PDB file of N, CA and C in Angstrom:
ATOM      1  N   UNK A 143     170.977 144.464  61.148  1.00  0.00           N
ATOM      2  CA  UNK A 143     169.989 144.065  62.131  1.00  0.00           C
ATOM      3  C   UNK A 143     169.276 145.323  62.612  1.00  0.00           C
ATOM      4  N   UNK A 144     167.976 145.153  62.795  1.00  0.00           N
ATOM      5  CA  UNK A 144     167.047 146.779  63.083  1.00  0.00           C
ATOM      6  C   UNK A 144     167.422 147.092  64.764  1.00  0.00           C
ATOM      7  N   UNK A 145     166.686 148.128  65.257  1.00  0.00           N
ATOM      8  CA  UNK A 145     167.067 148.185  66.397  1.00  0.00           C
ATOM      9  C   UNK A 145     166.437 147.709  67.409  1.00  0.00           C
ATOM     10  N   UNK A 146     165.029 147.111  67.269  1.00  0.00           N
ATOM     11  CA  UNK A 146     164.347 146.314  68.056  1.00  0.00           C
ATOM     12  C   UNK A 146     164.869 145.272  68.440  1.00  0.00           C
ATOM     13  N   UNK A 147     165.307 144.558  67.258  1.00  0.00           N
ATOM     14  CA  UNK A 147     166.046 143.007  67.611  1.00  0.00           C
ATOM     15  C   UNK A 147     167.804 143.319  68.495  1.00  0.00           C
ATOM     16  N   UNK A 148     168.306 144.505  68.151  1.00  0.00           N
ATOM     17  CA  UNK A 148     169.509 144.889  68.565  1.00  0.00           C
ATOM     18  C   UNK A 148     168.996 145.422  70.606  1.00  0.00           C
ATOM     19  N   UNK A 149     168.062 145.785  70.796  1.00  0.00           N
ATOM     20  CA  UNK A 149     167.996 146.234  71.962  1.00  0.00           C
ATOM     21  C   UNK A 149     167.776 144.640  72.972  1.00  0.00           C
ATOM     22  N   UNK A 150     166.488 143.397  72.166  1.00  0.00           N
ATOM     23  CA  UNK A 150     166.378 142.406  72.329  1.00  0.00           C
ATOM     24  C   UNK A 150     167.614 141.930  73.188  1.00  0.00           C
ATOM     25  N   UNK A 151     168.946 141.383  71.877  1.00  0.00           N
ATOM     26  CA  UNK A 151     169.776 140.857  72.268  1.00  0.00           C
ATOM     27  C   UNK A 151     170.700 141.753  73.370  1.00  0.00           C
ATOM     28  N   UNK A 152     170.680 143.063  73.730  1.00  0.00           N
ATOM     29  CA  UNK A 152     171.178 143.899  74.514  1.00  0.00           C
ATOM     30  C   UNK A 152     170.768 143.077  76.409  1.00  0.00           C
ATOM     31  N   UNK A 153     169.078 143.245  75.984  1.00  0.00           N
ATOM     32  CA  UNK A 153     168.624 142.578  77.574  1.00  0.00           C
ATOM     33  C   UNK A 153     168.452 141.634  77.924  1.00  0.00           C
ATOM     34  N   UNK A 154     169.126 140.843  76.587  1.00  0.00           N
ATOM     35  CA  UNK A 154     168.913 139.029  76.707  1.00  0.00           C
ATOM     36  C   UNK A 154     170.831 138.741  77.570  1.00  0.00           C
ATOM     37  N   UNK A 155     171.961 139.739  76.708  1.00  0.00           N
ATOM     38  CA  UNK A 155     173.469 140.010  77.398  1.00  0.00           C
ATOM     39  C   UNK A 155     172.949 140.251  78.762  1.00  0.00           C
ATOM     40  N   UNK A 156     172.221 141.820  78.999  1.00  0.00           N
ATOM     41  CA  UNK A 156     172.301 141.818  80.174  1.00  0.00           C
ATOM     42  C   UNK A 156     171.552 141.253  81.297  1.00  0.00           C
ATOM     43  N   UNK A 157     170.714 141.053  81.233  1.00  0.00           N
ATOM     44  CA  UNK A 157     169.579 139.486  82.204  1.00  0.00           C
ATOM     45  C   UNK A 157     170.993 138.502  82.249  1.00  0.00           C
ATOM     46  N   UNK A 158     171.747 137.760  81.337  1.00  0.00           N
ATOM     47  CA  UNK A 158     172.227 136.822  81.509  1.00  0.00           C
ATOM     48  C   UNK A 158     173.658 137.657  82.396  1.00  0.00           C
ATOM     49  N   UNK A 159     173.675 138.731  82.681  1.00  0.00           N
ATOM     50  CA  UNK A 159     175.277 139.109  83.325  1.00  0.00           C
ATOM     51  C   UNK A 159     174.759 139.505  84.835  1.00  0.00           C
ATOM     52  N   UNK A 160     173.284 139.637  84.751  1.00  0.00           N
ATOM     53  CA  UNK A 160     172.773 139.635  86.285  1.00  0.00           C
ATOM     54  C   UNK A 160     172.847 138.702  86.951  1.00  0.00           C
ATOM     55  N   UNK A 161     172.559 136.920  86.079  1.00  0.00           N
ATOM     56  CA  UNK A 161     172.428 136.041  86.513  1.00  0.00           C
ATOM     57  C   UNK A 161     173.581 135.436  86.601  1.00  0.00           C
ATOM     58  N   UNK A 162     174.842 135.669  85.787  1.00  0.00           N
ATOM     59  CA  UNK A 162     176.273 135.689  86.686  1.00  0.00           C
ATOM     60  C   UNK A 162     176.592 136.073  88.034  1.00  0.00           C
ATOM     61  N   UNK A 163     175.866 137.089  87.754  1.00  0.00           N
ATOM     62  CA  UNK A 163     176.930 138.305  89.048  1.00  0.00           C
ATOM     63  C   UNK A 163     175.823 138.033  90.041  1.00  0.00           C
ATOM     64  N   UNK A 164     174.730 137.306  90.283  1.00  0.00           N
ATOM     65  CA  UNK A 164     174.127 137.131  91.259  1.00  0.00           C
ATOM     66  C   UNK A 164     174.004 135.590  91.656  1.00  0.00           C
ATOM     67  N   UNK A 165     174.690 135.210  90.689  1.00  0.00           N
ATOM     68  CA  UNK A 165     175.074 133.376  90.982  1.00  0.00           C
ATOM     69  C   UNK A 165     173.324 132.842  91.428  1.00  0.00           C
ATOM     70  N   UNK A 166     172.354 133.265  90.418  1.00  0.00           N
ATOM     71  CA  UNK A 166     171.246 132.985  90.448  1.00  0.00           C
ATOM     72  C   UNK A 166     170.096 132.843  88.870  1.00  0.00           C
ATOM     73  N   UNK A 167     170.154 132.046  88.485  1.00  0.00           N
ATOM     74  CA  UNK A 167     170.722 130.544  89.275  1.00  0.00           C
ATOM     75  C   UNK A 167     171.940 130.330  88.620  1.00  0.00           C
ATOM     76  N   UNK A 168     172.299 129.198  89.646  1.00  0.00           N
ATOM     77  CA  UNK A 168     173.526 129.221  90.064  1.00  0.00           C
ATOM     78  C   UNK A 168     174.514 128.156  88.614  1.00  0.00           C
ATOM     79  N   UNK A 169     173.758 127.953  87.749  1.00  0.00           N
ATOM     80  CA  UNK A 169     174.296 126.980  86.541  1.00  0.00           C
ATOM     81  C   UNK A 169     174.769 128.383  85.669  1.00  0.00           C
ATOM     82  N   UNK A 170     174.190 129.771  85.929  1.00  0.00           N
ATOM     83  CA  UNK A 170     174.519 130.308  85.120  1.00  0.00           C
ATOM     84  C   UNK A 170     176.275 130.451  85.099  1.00  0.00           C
ATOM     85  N   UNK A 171     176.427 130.790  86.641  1.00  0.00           N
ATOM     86  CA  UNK A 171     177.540 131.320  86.780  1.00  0.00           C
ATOM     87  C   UNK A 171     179.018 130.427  86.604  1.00  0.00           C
ATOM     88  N   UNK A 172     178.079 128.892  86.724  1.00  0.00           N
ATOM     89  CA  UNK A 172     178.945 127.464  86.346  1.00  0.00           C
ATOM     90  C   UNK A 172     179.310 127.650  84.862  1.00  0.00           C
ATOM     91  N   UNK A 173     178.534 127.976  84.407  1.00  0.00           N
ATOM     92  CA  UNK A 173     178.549 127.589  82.372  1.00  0.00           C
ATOM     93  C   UNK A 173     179.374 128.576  82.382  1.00  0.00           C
ATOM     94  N   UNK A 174     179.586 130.139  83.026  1.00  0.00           N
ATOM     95  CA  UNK A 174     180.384 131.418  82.017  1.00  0.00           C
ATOM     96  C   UNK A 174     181.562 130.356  82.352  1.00  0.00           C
ATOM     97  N   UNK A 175     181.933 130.455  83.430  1.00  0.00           N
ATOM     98  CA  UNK A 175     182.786 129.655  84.252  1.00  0.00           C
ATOM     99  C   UNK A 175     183.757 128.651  83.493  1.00  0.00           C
ATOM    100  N   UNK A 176     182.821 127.551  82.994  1.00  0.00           N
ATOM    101  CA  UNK A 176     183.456 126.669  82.349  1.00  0.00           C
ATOM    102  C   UNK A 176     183.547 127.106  80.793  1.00  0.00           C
ATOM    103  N   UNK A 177     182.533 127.777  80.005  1.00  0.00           N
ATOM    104  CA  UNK A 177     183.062 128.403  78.632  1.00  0.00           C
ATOM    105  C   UNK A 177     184.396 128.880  78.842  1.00  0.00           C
ATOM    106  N   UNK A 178     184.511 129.883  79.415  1.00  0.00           N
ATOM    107  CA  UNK A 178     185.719 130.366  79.263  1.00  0.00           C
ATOM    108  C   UNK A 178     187.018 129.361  79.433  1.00  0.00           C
ATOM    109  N   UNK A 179     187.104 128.567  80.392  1.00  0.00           N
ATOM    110  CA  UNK A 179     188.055 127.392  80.644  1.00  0.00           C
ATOM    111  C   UNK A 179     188.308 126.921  79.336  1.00  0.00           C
ATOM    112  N   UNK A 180     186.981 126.973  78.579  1.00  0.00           N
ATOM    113  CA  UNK A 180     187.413 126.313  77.559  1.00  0.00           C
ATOM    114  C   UNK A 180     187.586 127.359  76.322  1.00  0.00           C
ATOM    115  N   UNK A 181     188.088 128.154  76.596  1.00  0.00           N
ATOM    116  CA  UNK A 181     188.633 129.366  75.505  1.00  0.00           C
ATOM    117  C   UNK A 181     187.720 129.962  74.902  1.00  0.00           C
ATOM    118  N   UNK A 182     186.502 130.797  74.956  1.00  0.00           N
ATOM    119  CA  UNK A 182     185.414 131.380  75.187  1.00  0.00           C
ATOM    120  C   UNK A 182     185.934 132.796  75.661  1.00  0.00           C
ATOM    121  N   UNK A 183     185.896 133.409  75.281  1.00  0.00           N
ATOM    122  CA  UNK A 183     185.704 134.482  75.797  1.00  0.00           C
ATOM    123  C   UNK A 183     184.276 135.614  76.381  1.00  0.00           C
ATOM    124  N   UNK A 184     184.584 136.411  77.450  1.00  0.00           N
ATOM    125  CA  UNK A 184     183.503 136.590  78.052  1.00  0.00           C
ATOM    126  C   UNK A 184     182.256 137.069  77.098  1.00  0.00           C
ATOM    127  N   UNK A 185     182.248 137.810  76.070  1.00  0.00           N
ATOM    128  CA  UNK A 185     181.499 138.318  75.646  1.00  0.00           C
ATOM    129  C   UNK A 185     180.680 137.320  74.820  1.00  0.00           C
ATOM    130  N   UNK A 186     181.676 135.724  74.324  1.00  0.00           N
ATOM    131  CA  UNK A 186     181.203 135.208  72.979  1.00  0.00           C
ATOM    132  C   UNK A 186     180.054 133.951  74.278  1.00  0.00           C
ATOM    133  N   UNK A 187     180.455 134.192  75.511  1.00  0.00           N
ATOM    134  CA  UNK A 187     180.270 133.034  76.572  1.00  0.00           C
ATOM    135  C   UNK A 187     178.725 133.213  76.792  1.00  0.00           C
ATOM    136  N   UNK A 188     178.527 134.729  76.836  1.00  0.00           N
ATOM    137  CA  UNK A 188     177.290 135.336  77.176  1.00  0.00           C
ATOM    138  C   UNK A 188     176.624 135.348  76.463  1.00  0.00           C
ATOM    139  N   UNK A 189     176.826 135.385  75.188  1.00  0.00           N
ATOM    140  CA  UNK A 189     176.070 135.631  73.784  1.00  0.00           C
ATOM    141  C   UNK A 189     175.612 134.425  73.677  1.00  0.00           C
ATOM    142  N   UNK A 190     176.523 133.040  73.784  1.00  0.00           N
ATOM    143  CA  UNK A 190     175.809 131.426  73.583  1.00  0.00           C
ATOM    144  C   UNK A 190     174.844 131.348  74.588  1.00  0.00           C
ATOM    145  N   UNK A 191     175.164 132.010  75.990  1.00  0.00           N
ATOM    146  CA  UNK A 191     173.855 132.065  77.088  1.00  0.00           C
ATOM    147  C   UNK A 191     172.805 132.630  77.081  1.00  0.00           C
ATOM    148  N   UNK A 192     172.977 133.545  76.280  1.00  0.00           N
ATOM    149  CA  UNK A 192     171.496 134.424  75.924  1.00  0.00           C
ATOM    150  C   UNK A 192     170.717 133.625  74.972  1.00  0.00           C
ATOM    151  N   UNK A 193     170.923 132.449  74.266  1.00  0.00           N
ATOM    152  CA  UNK A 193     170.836 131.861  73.380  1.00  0.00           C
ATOM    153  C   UNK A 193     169.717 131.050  73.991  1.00  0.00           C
ATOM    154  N   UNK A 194     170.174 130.165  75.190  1.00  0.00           N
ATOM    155  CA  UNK A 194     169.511 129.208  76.040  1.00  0.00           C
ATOM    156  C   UNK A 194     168.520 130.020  76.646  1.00  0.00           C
ATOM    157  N   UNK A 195     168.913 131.497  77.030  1.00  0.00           N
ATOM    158  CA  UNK A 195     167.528 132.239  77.826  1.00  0.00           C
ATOM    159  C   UNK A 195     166.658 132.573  76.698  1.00  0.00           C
ATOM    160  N   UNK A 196     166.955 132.929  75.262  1.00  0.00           N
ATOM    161  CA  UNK A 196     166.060 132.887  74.269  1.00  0.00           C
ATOM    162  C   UNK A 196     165.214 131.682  74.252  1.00  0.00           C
ATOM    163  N   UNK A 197     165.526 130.306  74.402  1.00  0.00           N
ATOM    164  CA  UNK A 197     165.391 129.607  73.863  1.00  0.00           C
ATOM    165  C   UNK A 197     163.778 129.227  75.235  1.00  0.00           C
ATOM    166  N   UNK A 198     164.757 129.573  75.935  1.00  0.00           N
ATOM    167  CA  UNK A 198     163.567 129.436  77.245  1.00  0.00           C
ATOM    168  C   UNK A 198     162.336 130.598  77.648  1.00  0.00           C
ATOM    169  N   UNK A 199     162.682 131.392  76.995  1.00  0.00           N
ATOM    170  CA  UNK A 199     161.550 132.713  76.942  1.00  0.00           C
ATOM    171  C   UNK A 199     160.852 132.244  75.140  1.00  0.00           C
ATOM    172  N   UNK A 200     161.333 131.436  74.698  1.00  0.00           N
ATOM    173  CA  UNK A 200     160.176 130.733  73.459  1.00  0.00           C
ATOM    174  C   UNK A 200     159.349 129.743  73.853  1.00  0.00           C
ATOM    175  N   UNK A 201     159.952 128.820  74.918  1.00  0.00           N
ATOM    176  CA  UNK A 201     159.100 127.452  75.027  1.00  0.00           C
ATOM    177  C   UNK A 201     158.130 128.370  76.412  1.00  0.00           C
ATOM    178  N   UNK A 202     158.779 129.393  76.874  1.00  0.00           N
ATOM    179  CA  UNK A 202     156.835 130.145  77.857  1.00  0.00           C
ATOM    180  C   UNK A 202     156.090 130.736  77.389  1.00  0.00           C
ATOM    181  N   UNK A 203     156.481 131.306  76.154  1.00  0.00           N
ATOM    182  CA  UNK A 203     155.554 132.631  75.141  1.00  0.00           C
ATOM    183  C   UNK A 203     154.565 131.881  74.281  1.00  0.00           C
ATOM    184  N   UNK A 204     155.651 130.800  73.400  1.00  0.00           N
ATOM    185  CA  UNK A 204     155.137 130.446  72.470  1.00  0.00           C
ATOM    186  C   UNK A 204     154.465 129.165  72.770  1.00  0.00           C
ATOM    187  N   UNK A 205     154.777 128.782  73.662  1.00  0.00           N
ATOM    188  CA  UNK A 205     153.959 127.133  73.522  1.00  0.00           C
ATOM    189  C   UNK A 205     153.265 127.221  74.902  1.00  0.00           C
ATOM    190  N   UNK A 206     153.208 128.164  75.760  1.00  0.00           N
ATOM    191  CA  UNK A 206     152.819 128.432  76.713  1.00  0.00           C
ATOM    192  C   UNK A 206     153.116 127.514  78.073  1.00  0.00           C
ATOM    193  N   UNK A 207     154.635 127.853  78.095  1.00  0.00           N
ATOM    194  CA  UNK A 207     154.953 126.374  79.394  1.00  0.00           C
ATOM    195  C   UNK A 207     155.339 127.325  80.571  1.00  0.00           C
ATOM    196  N   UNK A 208     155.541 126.634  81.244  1.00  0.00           N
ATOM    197  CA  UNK A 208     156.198 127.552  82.725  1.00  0.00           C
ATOM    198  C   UNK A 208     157.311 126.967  82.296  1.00  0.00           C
ATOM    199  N   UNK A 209     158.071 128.605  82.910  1.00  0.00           N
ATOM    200  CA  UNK A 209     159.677 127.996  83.055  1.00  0.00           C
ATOM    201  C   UNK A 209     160.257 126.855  83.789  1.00  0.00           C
ATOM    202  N   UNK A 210     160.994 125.931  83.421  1.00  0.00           N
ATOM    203  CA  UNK A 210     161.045 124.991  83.976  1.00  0.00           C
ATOM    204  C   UNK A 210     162.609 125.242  84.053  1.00  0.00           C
ATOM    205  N   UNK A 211     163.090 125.201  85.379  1.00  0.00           N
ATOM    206  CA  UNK A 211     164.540 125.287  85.868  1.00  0.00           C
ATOM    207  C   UNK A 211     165.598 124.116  85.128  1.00  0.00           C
ATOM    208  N   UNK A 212     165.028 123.487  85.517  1.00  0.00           N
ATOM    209  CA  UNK A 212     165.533 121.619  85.008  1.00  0.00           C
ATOM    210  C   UNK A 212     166.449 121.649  83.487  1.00  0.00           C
ATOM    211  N   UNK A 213     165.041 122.248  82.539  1.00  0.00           N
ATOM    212  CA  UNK A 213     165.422 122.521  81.142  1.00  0.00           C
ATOM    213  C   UNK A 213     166.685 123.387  81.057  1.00  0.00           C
ATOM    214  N   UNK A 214     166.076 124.562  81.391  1.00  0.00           N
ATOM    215  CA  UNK A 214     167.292 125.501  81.355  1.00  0.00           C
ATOM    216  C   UNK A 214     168.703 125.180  81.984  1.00  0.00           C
ATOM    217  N   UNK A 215     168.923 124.452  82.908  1.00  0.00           N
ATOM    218  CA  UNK A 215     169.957 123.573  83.313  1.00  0.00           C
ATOM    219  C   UNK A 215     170.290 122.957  82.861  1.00  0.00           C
ATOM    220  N   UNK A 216     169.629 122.295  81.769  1.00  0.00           N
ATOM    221  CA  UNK A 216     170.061 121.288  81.076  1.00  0.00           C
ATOM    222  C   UNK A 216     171.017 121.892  79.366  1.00  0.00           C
ATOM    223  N   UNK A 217     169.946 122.735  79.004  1.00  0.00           N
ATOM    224  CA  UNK A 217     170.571 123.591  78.039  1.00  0.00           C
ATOM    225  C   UNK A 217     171.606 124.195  77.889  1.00  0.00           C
ATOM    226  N   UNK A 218     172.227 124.906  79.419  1.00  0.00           N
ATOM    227  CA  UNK A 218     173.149 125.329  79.466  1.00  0.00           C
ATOM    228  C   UNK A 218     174.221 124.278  79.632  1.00  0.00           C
ATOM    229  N   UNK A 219     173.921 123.371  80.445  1.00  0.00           N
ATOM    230  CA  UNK A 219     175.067 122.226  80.255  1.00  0.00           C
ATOM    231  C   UNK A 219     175.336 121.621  79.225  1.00  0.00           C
ATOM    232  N   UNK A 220     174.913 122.108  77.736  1.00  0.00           N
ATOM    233  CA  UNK A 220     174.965 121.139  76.565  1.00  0.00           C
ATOM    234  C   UNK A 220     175.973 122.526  75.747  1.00  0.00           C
ATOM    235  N   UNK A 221     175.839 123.650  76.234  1.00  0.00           N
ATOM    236  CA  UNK A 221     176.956 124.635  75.608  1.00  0.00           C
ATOM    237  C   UNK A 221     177.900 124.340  75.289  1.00  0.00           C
ATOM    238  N   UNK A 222     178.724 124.363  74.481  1.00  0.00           N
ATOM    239  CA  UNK A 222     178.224 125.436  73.054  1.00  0.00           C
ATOM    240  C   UNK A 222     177.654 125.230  72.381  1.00  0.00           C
ATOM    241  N   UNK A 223     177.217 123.828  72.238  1.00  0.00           N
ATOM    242  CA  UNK A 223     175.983 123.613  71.484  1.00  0.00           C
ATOM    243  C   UNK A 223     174.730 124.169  71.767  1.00  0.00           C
ATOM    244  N   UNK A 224     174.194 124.732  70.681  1.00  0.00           N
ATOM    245  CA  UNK A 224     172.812 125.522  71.075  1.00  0.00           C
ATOM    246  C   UNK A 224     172.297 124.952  70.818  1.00  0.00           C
ATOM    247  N   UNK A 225     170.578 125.505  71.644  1.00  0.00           N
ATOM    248  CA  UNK A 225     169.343 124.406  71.698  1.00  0.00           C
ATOM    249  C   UNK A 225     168.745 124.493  70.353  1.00  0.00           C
ATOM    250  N   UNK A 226     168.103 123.404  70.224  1.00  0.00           N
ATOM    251  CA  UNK A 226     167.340 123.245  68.822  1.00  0.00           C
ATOM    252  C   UNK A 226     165.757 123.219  68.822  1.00  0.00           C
TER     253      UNK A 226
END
């Protein structure tokens, strides 16, 4: 993997460990929460969450939507399944 896409997924980990540790919003800190309960470990918990914040920094870039809280709430509650 080059290092552009490697720094990518670096601030996609860390955005999503701000939004733990600042319980904002507050589904983030529910989902590490419950991944792990369910045998997840922290690092693999964050990596499926960066997944959903990818997924939500595509539907504002690329299709030009506002972030919509709702979605992203919803996405994360469908973990470990990732969005499609």
């Amino acid at each position: 993997m080059n290092t552009t896409a490697n720094q990518i997924r670096e601030g996609m980990i860390e955005a999503i460990t701000t939004q733990i540790e600042t319980n904002n919003p507050a589904i983030s800190r529910a989902t590490f929460e419950r991944l792990q309960q369910n045998g997840f470990d922290s690092n693999e918990a964050k990596r499926l969450m960066a997944n959903v914040l990818a997924h939500e920094m595509f539907m504002i870039n690329t299709h030009n939507q506002d972030y919509d809280p709702n979605r992203y709430a919803a996405l994360m509650e469908q973990l470990p399944r990732l969005p499609s």
